[in-house]
Amino acid sequence: MGDLKEQVQPQKAFGWAARDSSGVLSPFHFSRRATGEKDVTFKVMYCGICHSDLHMLKNEWGTSIYPLVPGHEIVGVVTEVGSKVEKFKVGDKVGVGCMVRSCRSCDNCANDLENYCPKMVLTYEAKDYDGTITYGGYSDNMVADEHFVVRIPDNLPLDGGAPLLCAGITVYSPLKYFELDKPGMHVGVVGLGGLGHVAVKFAKAMGVKVTVISTSPNKKKEAIEHLGADSFLVSRNQDEMQAVTSTLDGIIDTVSASHPLLPLIGLLKTNGKLILVGAPDKPPELPIFPLLMGRKIVAGSMIGGMKETQEMIDFAAKHNISADIEVIPIDYVNTAMERLSKADVRYRFVIDVGNTLKSNS
Amino acid sequence: MAKSPEEEHPQKAFGWAARDNSGTLSPFNFSRRDTGEDDVTIKILYCGVCHSDLHTAKNEWGVTSYPVVPGHEIVGAVTAVGNNVNKFKVGDKVGVGVMVDSCKKCNSCHEGLENYCPQMILTYNSFSRDGTRTYGGYSDIVVVDQNYVLRFPENMPLDAGAPLLCAGITVYSPMVYYGMNQPGKHLGVAGLGGLGHVAVKIGKAFGLKVTVISTSPKKENEAIDRLGADSFLVSTDPAKVKAAMGTMDYIIDTIAAVHPLTPLLCLLNVNGKLVTVGLPEKPLELPIFPLVMGRRLIGGSNFGGIKETQEMLDFCAKHNITADIELIRIDEINKAMERLAKSDVRYRFVIDVGNSLSKVDQNAQASRLFYFAT
């Protein structure tokens, strides 16, 4: 789709895009729609780099349309609001996450589950209802319907808060929905990356005991001393895993790479829940006996609705939770992507869009 | 030196056992313990034939110790009670299901979930506390702690009620636990056998819309006309499956064989629940996208606790729910097992133990005998 004509719309925009599945990003001039009556337009200050951005840039899921401007952990300052906008005004600090539209009339939308609406539109690389392709937050400005904009409280840092818009809600939503948020419970977090480290922070703030389960023994010190996890398990160490059989009320599994589920199911107590938020390419095996013998559950979850995204942001602000980030200038983004593919980041890159994305760079 | 099954205990008992993984059953002399202070001794009148009996007789799960006397859908009459027994008296009609003991001390036991107690003892192919094997209901008597005996409701036929003790509770328990019982919601029942047909009946009694999901188109008339299902979906027809996508709130998956989960998961709405109660020999493939994209869950469930088994029996009695059965004599059991392996039964065999299992049929030799149905 390399010959997709640039859609000409009224508001000029500038960002970085990939032109093909090499995924290499470079400057890109494009445009956004005029601020509609329900729209909020904001100057982008920061945008988090989510692993999904990397998957999409390289067309790993086979759905990418180029040129592709990624970014769905976007924060900034409002510059214009439409005539019917009620919740925001110029100067407000706001954010946009993974979606920018839904049908607003189906059961899911009516139940604040816009993320499960069959007609939900993703923040980038999706076809909006007017036929235009959406572009994400590696860009200088953003226009979005106010329903899909969240307020960033004053005491939440913009840069550290940006990753919450995807990583944060992706782990917060299942902790709440699957009721793994009760003080005194014991929850495992598999994988200590962008999602995993935020899951540890949220769970601790909920009063939950947290065990990090990881393949990398060298993450142990950080997990316990810096993130506040109560314990750390090396998943390849069978003795360690055996010792904690049947101790967990739930597990949030953030790992996208293929991995066996049987050892994780063994860690769960009776009625325990394994929640998958990463998406491996190949379907793993589902061992049935352990599921039956302990009345255990394997479930999935995907981001969250707008109401709970705002709730999550407010919860984070209240508990002083933000992501651990490495702020980078826009022209470092390709190097950042290479490092991200090797999980070489503690724990999220955030692009300093406001200070480094200039249209003559 | 270990005692023989006949000599282990004081009360003589007689049943049919499998001796090896051919699974062929034949007469077997053994013994039961004396009626202890907490025990109830039961003369067995009927015993349902569960697919687990077949799996165990043939050692398909790799955990069978031979000789094994299967049978965990046992109904009979009380003939003796121990001194501490306060729940039953001689003459009562009672049932025994999948378990006969548990630790009574752990959280699961205290919460009425003895079936999840790590020390739970199965009715057959398990070890009792005294180290002897447990033998099931393809036999003339059984001795069980009163806390694991169910009262049989007055108006429930003994033969057709027997399968509820495993098939019934196996579907009832998860339907309640996972909230699959809200009137007006839509339940899919995958597999129409012993478990599936009871799930349809219980689902209708809960006020649910019920769709049977099956690979056999010829079961449709039966499912709708006789069992009361609202609709029938052939799961191997991609167009029909596509048309039904996202329409169900819950699915009970009773299929005992390995099968793909993707078509079933896609039938579920957002937040939909698939509960698996069948036990395939091998792990299934877990399709992640349908789970993640719709916050769907797959849960397991393993029969039920005693309190909820009693609740299930009373519920079924109130709604006139029993299993659809084919009554057989004990000497027809091997033929029945062959037919069961091909799912050729509507929908549960029940052994008429009281009328067909007697010492007169017993051969004193230890060698195997084959009885052919006449």
PDB file of C-alpha atoms in Angstrom, chain B residues 172-183 185 206 208 249-250 273 275:
ATOM      1  CA  TYR B 172     -25.023 -27.986  37.771  1.00  0.00           C
ATOM      2  CA  SER B 173     -22.036 -26.898  39.878  1.00  0.00           C
ATOM      3  CA  PRO B 174     -20.300 -24.745  37.242  1.00  0.00           C
ATOM      4  CA  MET B 175     -23.591 -23.395  35.968  1.00  0.00           C
ATOM      5  CA  VAL B 176     -24.172 -21.954  39.409  1.00  0.00           C
ATOM      6  CA  TYR B 177     -20.557 -21.007  40.248  1.00  0.00           C
ATOM      7  CA  TYR B 178     -19.891 -19.222  36.966  1.00  0.00           C
ATOM      8  CA  GLY B 179     -23.288 -17.501  37.084  1.00  0.00           C
ATOM      9  CA  MET B 180     -24.564 -19.365  34.040  1.00  0.00           C
ATOM     10  CA  ASN B 181     -28.095 -19.331  35.364  1.00  0.00           C
ATOM     11  CA  GLN B 182     -29.551 -15.886  34.736  1.00  0.00           C
ATOM     12  CA  PRO B 183     -32.982 -16.260  33.126  1.00  0.00           C
ATOM     13  CA  LYS B 185     -29.440 -15.528  28.851  1.00  0.00           C
ATOM     14  CA  PHE B 206     -32.912 -22.079  34.938  1.00  0.00           C
ATOM     15  CA  LEU B 208     -32.100 -19.986  29.816  1.00  0.00           C
ATOM     16  CA  ASP B 249     -23.412 -15.809  26.985  1.00  0.00           C
ATOM     17  CA  TYR B 250     -22.155 -19.152  28.220  1.00  0.00           C
ATOM     18  CA  LYS B 273     -17.649 -17.922  29.602  1.00  0.00           C
ATOM     19  CA  VAL B 275     -16.666 -23.996  31.062  1.00  0.00           C
TER      20      VAL B 275
END
